């Protein structure tokens, strides 16, 4: 029998390729490579531990997680705090569930939420406009190769674009929101899995971003976006359940049975 | 197109059913084309018939008197006729039609869902789906197989309509409206299906058009077999000819021919395989099985070059590959398309992987068989276990329904 190529690692590689433009722009505009290296070392170490202790195959998706953490984590945290945050996020967010593909929340989202709540004194990073705009080719590559859910990005575009047109989202928030959308929200594993739920999931992320921008005083754009991403991905199973119930009900109405 | 009768042919149980049988011939007996060579042990009315005229060579049974194969050598001095059935009674009465189909060897060409296999003798289906389209890679074009046999097809469809109170769904490719029977058939439902696999896979069609359930089984049949049924009703003789496409990367050239079920795959491919080792599959490259004989329902022979044995992987990579829980499935657009966007693919595959029977049932598990999810297995590459998981969960549901 012949075999296709959509294994877990192919998807991870394509996701990595999709994030290529974003990573290049970030490095070009002075991204802290040292943080990327630190994140890679810490995640790699934990993957090794889980491989030896529980026979969990490591995944290249760790590179995506490391990139997201390096780009979005608060600045000047120091090695110890950052390592602590990454350890918590990667172990509790991904590895204890069985590795990439079985996790419920994106490990980078957990890391960033942990760092944001644990060390609120440190400043969140901002993005130069070219880095923010690099999210567009990233999303395009992801959608064309099919590794990023089109519905999530579409839903976020509809709601976020509408809000931007009415002036509810200024440019810094829009840029941070776009980068977080590509890095954390449009993850094939932790976003919703059914098409209608994906649109709602993306729309919910953008709506939360608008809500936080209007009501959360003193929060940085990236902080708001990460919080919105965390809540949107926690809502994903509920949205899926609702979409499935609708699908089954429609089918039952059409065929008289399930 | 030439009709090829192979020197040897085999009678086999239809795919998906291990049948306890009573052999009706002994080695050395002469058998006619269409003659019953075995009957089912628990339903003696249902016969398995010989596809060629010749001499029975051997009868091989598995433990429990389950049929492995009955091999027949072809008779050298031409085709000395076939078994003729009396079809007068079957023209009016549904019960007689059922008897005729069971005695003449049409019954094993039917397949039931849920769970697969041949339908029971007295089962009444909720619907019958006749597939005049086949989108599997390299499948022969049913329009070509049915050219000039529209009348037989119409008669066959009308006969199938007498076996069910539900609709007879005829799935057609685009631009094949000329196949539609002209007579008035109130319960015939023609449906045009797309050309991309799996839009023409029978399970996906059944899932979308008339889902199967334990109390509402759905049968499916290839349109060429329905035309053979129509011809049987007219002439009394079951045609054994079917259009078969031989394809695959292990060939010098592909070819189409007409042959009979149970044909010898080695003889059919002997002169066209490329040098070197190869693998013969009965069926498409996606769901084919490595066997010696053309399957009772198969219309495709795939020849693939033999994959050279890989050097053993590093012990650690090997150990990780054999971890009790393999790598998980990542939902992508490729996976959704592998199910023809007919159902929430990611949720379904996750439910199968987790053995979550309840969710799988809600999403339409009972309409599907292994061949319908073969594309998903292909798409997922080395990690694809969908066919095996589907069969495991179907077997469990079947046990629970029977209990």
XYZ file of C-alpha atoms in Angstrom:
661
model
C 0.000 0.000 0.000
C 1.209 3.468 -0.788
C 1.171 6.140 1.838
C 0.564 9.858 1.954
C 2.599 12.391 3.872
C 0.320 14.172 6.329
C 1.941 12.781 9.430
C 2.222 14.836 12.576
C 5.751 15.954 11.718
C 4.764 17.089 8.212
C 2.122 19.328 9.738
C 4.658 20.644 12.251
C 7.144 21.389 9.449
C 4.509 23.177 7.367
C 3.434 25.221 10.383
C 7.067 26.134 10.857
C 7.332 27.118 7.211
C 4.197 29.244 7.566
C 5.773 31.046 10.501
C 8.923 31.629 8.463
C 8.056 35.179 7.286
C 7.110 36.201 10.787
C 10.305 34.799 12.293
C 12.505 36.402 9.644
C 10.939 39.809 10.107
C 11.200 39.500 13.868
C 14.897 38.617 13.696
C 15.522 41.375 11.138
C 13.942 44.008 13.380
C 16.036 43.101 16.397
C 14.359 40.044 17.861
C 16.132 38.626 20.896
C 17.669 35.429 19.536
C 19.006 34.567 22.969
C 15.440 34.053 24.206
C 14.694 31.779 21.265
C 17.765 29.679 22.107
C 16.809 29.543 25.776
C 13.245 28.497 24.914
C 14.537 25.797 22.569
C 16.929 24.430 25.189
C 14.311 24.296 27.921
C 11.604 22.756 25.695
C 14.092 20.300 24.209
C 15.153 19.239 27.691
C 11.583 18.544 28.773
C 10.823 16.694 25.523
C 13.852 14.495 26.222
C 12.675 13.802 29.771
C 9.211 12.785 28.558
C 10.661 10.717 25.728
C 12.832 8.710 28.116
C 10.276 8.478 30.918
C 7.055 7.931 28.969
C 8.104 6.978 25.422
C 6.504 10.111 23.979
C 8.027 10.909 20.609
C 9.318 14.500 20.500
C 7.850 16.801 17.883
C 9.172 19.585 15.698
C 6.196 21.625 16.854
C 8.463 22.530 19.772
C 10.157 24.983 17.392
C 6.835 26.756 16.807
C 6.217 26.935 20.547
C 9.713 28.295 21.143
C 9.239 30.949 18.469
C 5.913 32.047 19.942
C 7.366 32.275 23.436
C 10.472 34.153 22.284
C 8.394 36.661 20.335
C 5.642 37.277 22.864
C 7.085 36.801 26.373
C 7.548 39.862 28.609
C 10.947 41.504 28.314
C 13.966 41.402 30.662
C 12.643 38.498 32.681
C 16.009 36.847 33.141
C 16.918 33.238 32.557
C 15.411 31.811 35.721
C 11.932 33.323 35.446
C 11.677 32.621 31.756
C 12.774 29.000 32.233
C 10.251 28.584 35.016
C 7.460 29.912 32.810
C 8.437 27.748 29.846
C 8.694 24.692 32.067
C 5.224 25.247 33.454
C 3.691 25.933 30.063
C 5.298 23.102 28.173
C 4.940 20.417 30.834
C 1.482 21.286 32.136
C 0.122 22.579 28.844
C 1.359 19.892 26.483
C 3.601 17.078 27.661
C 1.451 15.687 30.480
C -1.413 15.321 28.009
C 0.701 13.122 25.731
C 2.622 15.554 23.562
C 1.710 17.747 20.634
C -1.592 16.723 19.115
C -3.201 15.705 22.403
C -2.912 19.028 24.230
C -5.937 21.155 25.068
C -4.275 24.564 25.218
C -1.283 25.820 23.251
C 1.793 25.446 25.519
C 2.997 28.910 24.502
C -0.340 30.399 25.581
C -0.005 28.738 28.980
C 3.591 29.961 29.296
C 2.666 33.517 28.407
C -0.349 33.587 30.693
C 1.803 32.203 33.518
C 4.506 34.818 32.942
C 1.967 37.611 32.601
C 0.161 36.773 35.830
C 3.294 35.680 37.734
C 5.532 38.626 36.906
C 3.240 41.575 36.119
C 5.983 44.166 36.613
C 7.803 43.314 33.402
C 6.937 45.123 30.174
C 5.353 43.267 27.248
C 7.029 43.546 23.865
C 5.677 45.700 21.060
C 5.984 45.031 17.364
C 7.290 47.162 14.532
C 4.801 47.456 11.726
C 6.701 45.137 9.285
C 6.751 42.338 11.880
C 3.026 42.755 12.404
C 2.294 42.757 8.686
C 4.366 39.586 8.252
C 1.449 37.821 9.919
C -0.427 38.132 6.617
C 1.926 35.947 4.520
C 2.181 33.559 7.465
C -1.586 33.166 7.571
C -1.708 32.810 3.788
C 0.875 30.010 3.726
C -0.876 28.293 6.615
C -4.292 28.456 4.950
C -3.100 27.432 1.489
C -1.254 24.370 2.800
C -4.248 23.625 4.991
C -2.367 23.406 8.281
C -4.033 26.481 9.748
C -7.824 26.438 10.103
C -9.242 28.874 7.548
C -12.355 29.422 9.642
C -10.445 30.725 12.667
C -8.509 33.240 10.613
C -11.628 34.153 8.624
C -13.720 34.672 11.745
C -11.027 36.817 13.345
C -10.663 38.819 10.127
C -14.390 39.499 9.888
C -14.794 40.666 13.484
C -11.367 42.287 13.859
C -11.530 43.940 10.449
C -14.979 45.308 11.224
C -13.760 46.679 14.545
C -10.688 48.228 12.888
C -12.841 49.944 10.275
C -15.050 51.476 12.957
C -11.975 52.598 14.852
C -12.410 50.222 17.799
C -8.954 48.696 17.290
C -5.971 51.055 16.838
C -2.936 49.916 14.879
C -0.691 48.652 17.752
C -3.464 46.382 19.035
C -4.229 45.244 15.506
C -0.573 44.310 14.864
C -0.207 42.453 18.168
C -3.572 40.793 17.575
C -2.498 39.597 14.127
C 0.777 38.131 15.364
C -0.920 36.342 18.262
C -3.668 35.109 15.925
C -1.124 33.414 13.692
C 1.147 32.156 16.456
C -1.325 30.996 19.088
C -4.959 31.075 17.995
C -4.758 29.530 14.509
C -3.169 26.369 15.866
C -4.700 23.273 14.246
C -4.661 21.275 17.463
C -6.101 23.600 20.070
C -8.512 25.653 18.011
C -12.018 24.358 17.348
C -12.225 21.303 15.084
C -15.508 21.817 13.232
C -15.984 24.470 10.560
C -18.773 26.566 12.135
C -17.083 26.421 15.526
C -13.850 27.609 13.918
C -15.496 30.753 12.579
C -17.018 31.449 15.983
C -13.680 30.695 17.648
C -11.841 33.240 15.505
C -14.627 35.776 15.907
C -14.637 35.255 19.671
C -10.889 35.923 19.809
C -11.282 39.185 17.930
C -14.317 40.199 19.985
C -12.436 39.560 23.235
C -9.574 41.657 21.901
C -11.979 44.523 21.227
C -13.526 44.095 24.681
C -10.140 44.111 26.429
C -9.011 47.127 24.470
C -12.076 49.099 25.456
C -12.242 47.980 29.066
C -8.804 46.938 30.337
C -6.880 50.013 31.377
C -3.115 49.881 31.366
C -2.754 46.591 29.524
C -0.222 46.244 26.712
C -1.526 45.136 23.249
C 0.288 41.784 23.404
C -1.018 41.173 26.913
C -4.592 41.718 25.750
C -4.087 39.507 22.733
C -2.594 36.668 24.800
C -5.440 36.845 27.299
C -7.952 36.788 24.448
C -6.145 33.797 22.892
C -6.232 31.901 26.194
C -9.956 32.458 26.679
C -10.756 31.703 23.031
C -8.898 28.388 23.115
C -10.561 27.437 26.411
C -13.921 28.062 24.762
C -13.077 25.915 21.725
C -14.339 22.533 23.089
C -17.649 24.144 24.050
C -18.017 25.661 20.575
C -17.206 22.276 19.030
C -19.796 20.553 21.158
C -22.423 23.090 20.121
C -21.495 22.789 16.441
C -21.683 18.980 16.638
C -25.079 19.112 18.326
C -26.313 21.389 15.541
C -24.841 19.111 12.866
C -26.444 16.019 14.377
C -29.796 17.769 14.792
C -29.787 18.927 11.176
C -28.929 15.415 10.018
C -31.637 13.918 12.155
C -34.189 16.318 10.703
C -33.112 15.410 7.175
C -32.880 11.637 7.562
C -35.188 10.950 10.487
C -32.386 9.263 12.421
C -28.754 9.785 13.178
C -12.917 -5.296 -25.787
C -11.421 -8.714 -25.268
C -12.865 -11.037 -22.655
C -10.231 -12.990 -20.767
C -11.003 -16.261 -19.020
C -8.085 -17.231 -16.842
C -6.774 -20.808 -16.715
C -7.674 -21.007 -13.062
C -10.346 -19.169 -11.145
C -11.427 -19.199 -7.544
C -14.690 -18.865 -5.675
C -14.206 -16.841 -2.542
C -16.354 -15.493 0.238
C -17.320 -11.843 -0.245
C -15.070 -9.431 1.547
C -15.905 -8.777 5.148
C -17.628 -12.054 5.839
C -16.137 -15.356 6.945
C -18.804 -17.788 5.828
C -19.358 -21.313 7.079
C -20.309 -23.243 3.938
C -21.318 -26.640 2.651
C -19.272 -27.553 -0.430
C -21.428 -28.915 -3.239
C -18.575 -30.130 -5.439
C -15.615 -32.395 -4.844
C -12.206 -32.156 -6.525
C -12.474 -33.610 -10.016
C -16.133 -32.735 -10.533
C -17.077 -30.885 -13.691
C -18.755 -27.528 -13.050
C -20.603 -25.244 -15.406
C -20.374 -21.488 -15.406
C -22.949 -20.245 -12.924
C -23.275 -23.615 -11.205
C -23.491 -23.541 -7.409
C -20.266 -24.900 -5.907
C -21.089 -24.159 -2.294
C -24.038 -23.062 -0.212
C -24.071 -21.282 3.097
C -24.310 -23.574 6.064
C -26.886 -21.467 7.902
C -28.763 -20.270 4.803
C -28.707 -23.126 2.292
C -30.662 -21.065 -0.209
C -27.696 -18.766 -0.802
C -25.199 -20.216 -3.254
C -21.725 -19.302 -4.333
C -21.357 -20.017 -8.029
C -18.494 -20.891 -10.330
C -17.382 -18.039 -12.584
C -16.100 -20.369 -15.344
C -16.816 -23.781 -16.832
C -14.217 -26.360 -15.870
C -13.112 -28.893 -13.310
C -13.043 -28.326 -9.575
C -9.411 -28.574 -8.480
C -9.551 -28.244 -4.753
C -11.772 -27.000 -1.974
C -9.968 -25.236 0.850
C -11.733 -24.480 4.101
C -10.593 -22.633 7.180
C -11.367 -24.071 10.622
C -15.090 -23.936 11.316
C -15.827 -24.916 7.709
C -15.349 -21.330 6.635
C -14.604 -20.884 2.972
C -11.055 -20.094 1.991
C -11.250 -20.803 -1.735
C -12.594 -23.279 -4.257
C -10.262 -23.359 -7.254
C -11.559 -24.354 -10.694
C -9.426 -25.258 -13.727
C -10.754 -24.003 -17.011
C -12.012 -26.528 -19.516
C -9.825 -26.432 -22.603
C -12.363 -27.237 -25.333
C -14.223 -23.953 -25.392
C -17.034 -22.626 -23.274
C -19.543 -25.448 -22.950
C -22.500 -23.382 -21.828
C -23.777 -22.063 -18.557
C -26.409 -22.847 -15.992
C -29.814 -21.514 -16.987
C -32.352 -20.400 -14.385
C -36.101 -20.231 -14.681
C -36.951 -16.573 -14.267
C -40.658 -16.603 -14.996
C -41.739 -16.668 -11.344
C -39.246 -14.001 -10.326
C -40.814 -11.555 -12.745
C -43.875 -11.053 -10.539
C -43.078 -12.160 -7.031
C -40.552 -10.484 -4.738
C -39.946 -13.685 -2.767
C -39.183 -15.608 -5.942
C -36.886 -12.816 -7.060
C -35.017 -13.140 -3.770
C -34.761 -16.932 -4.262
C -33.468 -16.450 -7.789
C -30.839 -13.932 -6.723
C -29.679 -16.204 -3.924
C -29.533 -19.319 -6.080
C -27.915 -17.727 -9.113
C -24.986 -16.037 -7.395
C -26.185 -12.420 -7.490
C -26.591 -12.264 -3.715
C -22.841 -12.116 -2.894
C -22.590 -9.046 -5.133
C -24.747 -7.162 -2.638
C -23.191 -5.651 0.428
C -24.977 -4.430 3.487
C -24.234 -1.691 5.963
C -23.832 -1.380 8.892
C -20.907 -3.742 9.538
C -20.417 -4.908 5.927
C -20.676 -8.369 4.406
C -23.422 -10.090 2.457
C -27.014 -9.443 3.584
C -28.935 -12.143 5.413
C -31.389 -14.188 3.341
C -34.571 -12.512 4.587
C -33.240 -9.031 5.333
C -35.289 -6.118 3.967
C -33.171 -3.010 3.368
C -34.288 0.553 4.085
C -32.687 1.633 0.815
C -30.514 0.230 -1.963
C -27.697 2.320 -3.392
C -26.499 1.428 -6.880
C -23.091 2.852 -7.688
C -22.657 3.892 -11.314
C -19.667 5.980 -10.265
C -16.327 4.990 -8.844
C -13.843 7.694 -7.933
C -11.077 5.529 -6.520
C -7.753 6.240 -8.199
C -7.444 4.227 -11.398
C -10.959 2.816 -11.248
C -12.588 1.819 -14.564
C -15.256 4.189 -15.841
C -18.676 2.664 -15.110
C -20.095 4.516 -18.133
C -17.811 2.452 -20.345
C -18.770 -0.730 -18.502
C -22.458 0.028 -18.975
C -22.355 1.295 -22.557
C -25.135 -0.392 -24.483
C -26.585 -2.056 -21.395
C -28.970 0.695 -20.308
C -31.946 -1.580 -20.773
C -30.472 -4.312 -18.558
C -29.600 -1.704 -15.954
C -33.159 -0.396 -15.971
C -34.539 -3.914 -15.525
C -32.055 -4.600 -12.725
C -32.957 -1.388 -10.917
C -36.657 -2.197 -11.200
C -35.983 -5.637 -9.718
C -33.963 -4.146 -6.843
C -36.846 -1.767 -6.184
C -39.038 -4.802 -5.402
C -36.707 -5.869 -2.582
C -37.106 -2.685 -0.555
C -39.851 -0.333 0.552
C -37.403 2.559 0.503
C -35.717 4.360 -2.368
C -33.316 2.893 -4.919
C -30.571 5.488 -5.175
C -28.554 5.537 -8.376
C -25.278 7.453 -7.979
C -24.040 8.768 -11.323
C -20.984 10.747 -12.380
C -21.539 14.126 -13.997
C -22.687 13.898 -17.602
C -23.974 10.338 -17.376
C -27.677 11.092 -17.592
C -27.963 8.768 -20.580
C -27.659 5.863 -18.147
C -30.930 6.786 -16.497
C -33.622 4.258 -17.312
C -36.434 5.713 -19.347
C -39.290 3.753 -17.775
C -41.299 5.197 -14.926
C -39.779 4.105 -11.650
C -41.326 6.076 -8.801
C -38.800 5.149 -6.148
C -35.663 5.544 -8.248
C -33.613 8.490 -7.021
C -30.812 9.494 -9.371
C -28.044 11.462 -7.682
C -25.141 13.141 -9.451
C -21.868 12.774 -7.573
C -18.614 14.670 -8.006
C -15.514 13.274 -9.639
C -13.078 13.616 -6.734
C -12.470 10.734 -4.400
C -14.225 10.053 -2.019
C -17.319 11.734 -3.476
C -18.028 8.498 -5.333
C -17.198 6.135 -2.474
C -20.304 4.134 -1.636
C -20.024 4.717 2.102
C -19.759 8.488 1.743
C -22.766 8.459 -0.619
C -24.770 6.372 1.851
C -23.680 8.598 4.718
C -24.994 11.662 2.920
C -28.081 10.244 1.209
C -29.574 7.486 3.366
C -27.627 6.652 6.533
C -27.603 3.017 7.634
C -28.644 1.860 11.105
C -28.945 -1.595 12.695
C -32.726 -1.545 12.231
C -32.476 0.156 8.821
C -29.756 -1.596 6.814
C -28.713 -0.128 3.482
C -27.441 -2.290 0.642
C -25.108 -1.218 -2.060
C -24.317 -2.768 -5.409
C -22.240 -1.810 -8.417
C -24.288 -0.694 -11.423
C -22.601 -3.305 -13.612
C -23.858 -6.002 -11.248
C -27.329 -4.454 -11.329
C -27.180 -4.695 -15.130
C -26.104 -8.346 -14.789
C -29.178 -8.905 -12.630
C -31.310 -7.306 -15.319
C -29.783 -9.566 -17.966
C -30.281 -12.593 -15.709
C -33.983 -11.798 -15.472
C -34.236 -11.555 -19.239
C -32.082 -14.476 -20.382
C -31.890 -16.696 -17.322
C -28.098 -16.754 -17.386
C -25.873 -14.750 -15.049
C -23.181 -12.909 -16.983
C -19.785 -13.214 -15.384
C -18.175 -10.438 -17.396
C -16.998 -7.231 -15.760
C -14.819 -4.363 -16.854
C -11.544 -4.457 -14.942
C -8.756 -1.894 -15.009
C -5.184 -3.003 -14.361
C -3.015 -0.128 -13.202
C -0.220 0.858 -10.881
C 3.414 1.849 -10.833
C 4.677 -1.723 -11.163
C 3.428 -2.081 -14.758
C 4.979 -1.351 -18.136
C 1.546 -0.376 -19.412
C -1.919 -0.301 -17.930
C -4.843 -1.973 -19.621
C -8.594 -2.456 -19.394
C -10.210 -5.789 -20.107
C -13.295 -7.786 -19.384
C -12.887 -10.769 -17.134
C -14.800 -12.737 -14.539
C -14.758 -12.556 -10.732
C -12.185 -14.806 -9.124
C -9.790 -14.386 -12.065
C -6.148 -15.262 -11.566
C -4.292 -11.995 -11.011
C -0.906 -13.411 -12.023
C -2.160 -14.527 -15.405
C -3.895 -11.220 -16.096
C -0.760 -9.225 -15.327
C 1.910 -11.634 -16.573
C 2.890 -9.902 -19.785
C 2.649 -6.307 -18.616
C 4.473 -6.106 -15.286
C 7.761 -4.245 -15.165
C 10.851 -6.284 -14.320
C 11.634 -6.708 -10.661
C 9.639 -7.590 -7.602
C 6.056 -6.430 -7.424
C 2.969 -6.659 -5.288
C -0.425 -7.647 -6.698
C -3.489 -6.071 -5.129
C -7.108 -6.829 -5.826
C -8.724 -3.409 -5.495
C -7.447 0.138 -5.653
C -4.054 1.263 -4.354
C -5.878 2.710 -1.347
C -7.847 -0.280 -0.141
C -6.533 -3.196 -2.191
C -5.717 -6.540 -0.625
C -2.735 -8.760 -1.397
C -4.480 -11.832 -2.755
C -4.150 -14.175 -5.716
C -7.665 -13.850 -7.104
C -9.842 -10.954 -8.190
C -12.246 -10.264 -5.324
C -15.971 -10.942 -5.801
C -16.772 -7.218 -5.924
C -13.456 -5.787 -7.137
C -13.044 -4.089 -10.495
C -9.477 -3.001 -10.198
C -6.122 -4.712 -10.115
C -3.189 -2.709 -8.811
C 0.422 -3.694 -9.372
C 2.909 -1.864 -7.212
C 6.673 -2.224 -7.210
C 7.861 -4.032 -4.144
C 9.182 -1.664 -1.524
C 12.732 -2.731 -0.689
C 13.142 -3.731 2.900
C 14.402 -0.755 4.847
C 17.502 -1.059 7.002
C 16.350 -1.404 10.598
C 15.749 1.938 12.284
C 17.691 3.009 15.325
C 16.440 1.120 18.365
C 15.190 4.296 20.020
C 13.251 5.516 16.967
C 11.885 2.005 16.612
C 10.802 1.918 20.247
C 9.083 5.300 19.917
C 7.306 4.124 16.776
C 5.934 1.169 18.710
C 4.814 3.186 21.696
C 1.381 1.992 22.828
C -0.137 5.295 21.806
C 1.081 6.289 18.356
C 1.454 9.836 17.175
C -1.862 11.689 17.247
C -3.745 12.918 14.206
C -3.478 16.666 13.572
C -6.653 18.137 12.015
C -5.792 19.662 8.646
C -7.660 20.560 5.493
C -6.223 17.369 3.952
C -7.990 15.255 6.563
C -11.312 17.061 6.028
C -11.061 16.474 2.275
C -10.197 12.817 2.841
C -13.780 12.429 4.067
C -15.155 14.580 1.263
C -16.152 17.182 3.880
C -19.124 14.902 4.569
C -18.602 14.805 8.311
C -16.539 16.589 10.995
C -13.403 14.647 10.141
C -11.168 15.700 13.014
C -13.765 14.862 15.641
C -14.570 11.549 13.948
C -10.950 10.444 13.656
C -10.276 11.435 17.248
C -13.327 9.452 18.375
C -12.114 6.412 16.436
C -8.633 6.752 17.907
C -9.986 7.010 21.430
C -12.476 4.175 20.901
C -15.306 6.618 21.675
C -18.182 4.618 20.277
C -20.914 7.077 21.199
C -19.461 10.042 19.310
C -18.545 7.859 16.338
C -22.123 6.570 16.176
C -23.538 10.105 16.316
C -21.312 11.105 13.431
C -22.455 8.272 11.165
C -20.066 5.407 11.887
C -22.593 2.785 10.814
C -22.710 3.975 7.205
C -18.982 3.540 6.724
C -16.706 0.609 6.023
C -12.941 0.339 5.748
C -12.795 1.201 2.051
C -14.549 4.531 2.637
C -11.927 5.717 5.102
C -9.003 4.252 3.139
C -8.203 7.674 1.751
C -7.852 9.083 5.275
C -5.392 6.302 6.072
C -3.441 7.137 2.950
C -3.431 10.860 3.686
C -2.213 10.372 7.240
C 0.831 8.427 6.048
C 2.667 6.169 8.448
C 0.516 7.215 11.377
C -2.762 6.276 9.656
C -4.668 3.601 11.584
C -8.166 4.746 10.675
C -9.209 1.574 8.821
C -8.144 -0.730 11.639
C -9.704 1.511 14.273
C -12.970 1.698 12.315
C -13.145 -2.094 12.001
C -12.390 -2.550 15.694
C -15.136 -0.180 16.778
C -17.614 -1.615 14.211
C -16.974 -5.114 15.550
C -17.604 -3.909 19.070
C -20.856 -2.190 18.119
C -21.913 -5.329 16.242
C -21.293 -7.515 19.283
C -23.257 -5.126 21.476
C -26.148 -4.894 19.022
C -26.312 -8.669 18.745
C -26.262 -9.132 22.521
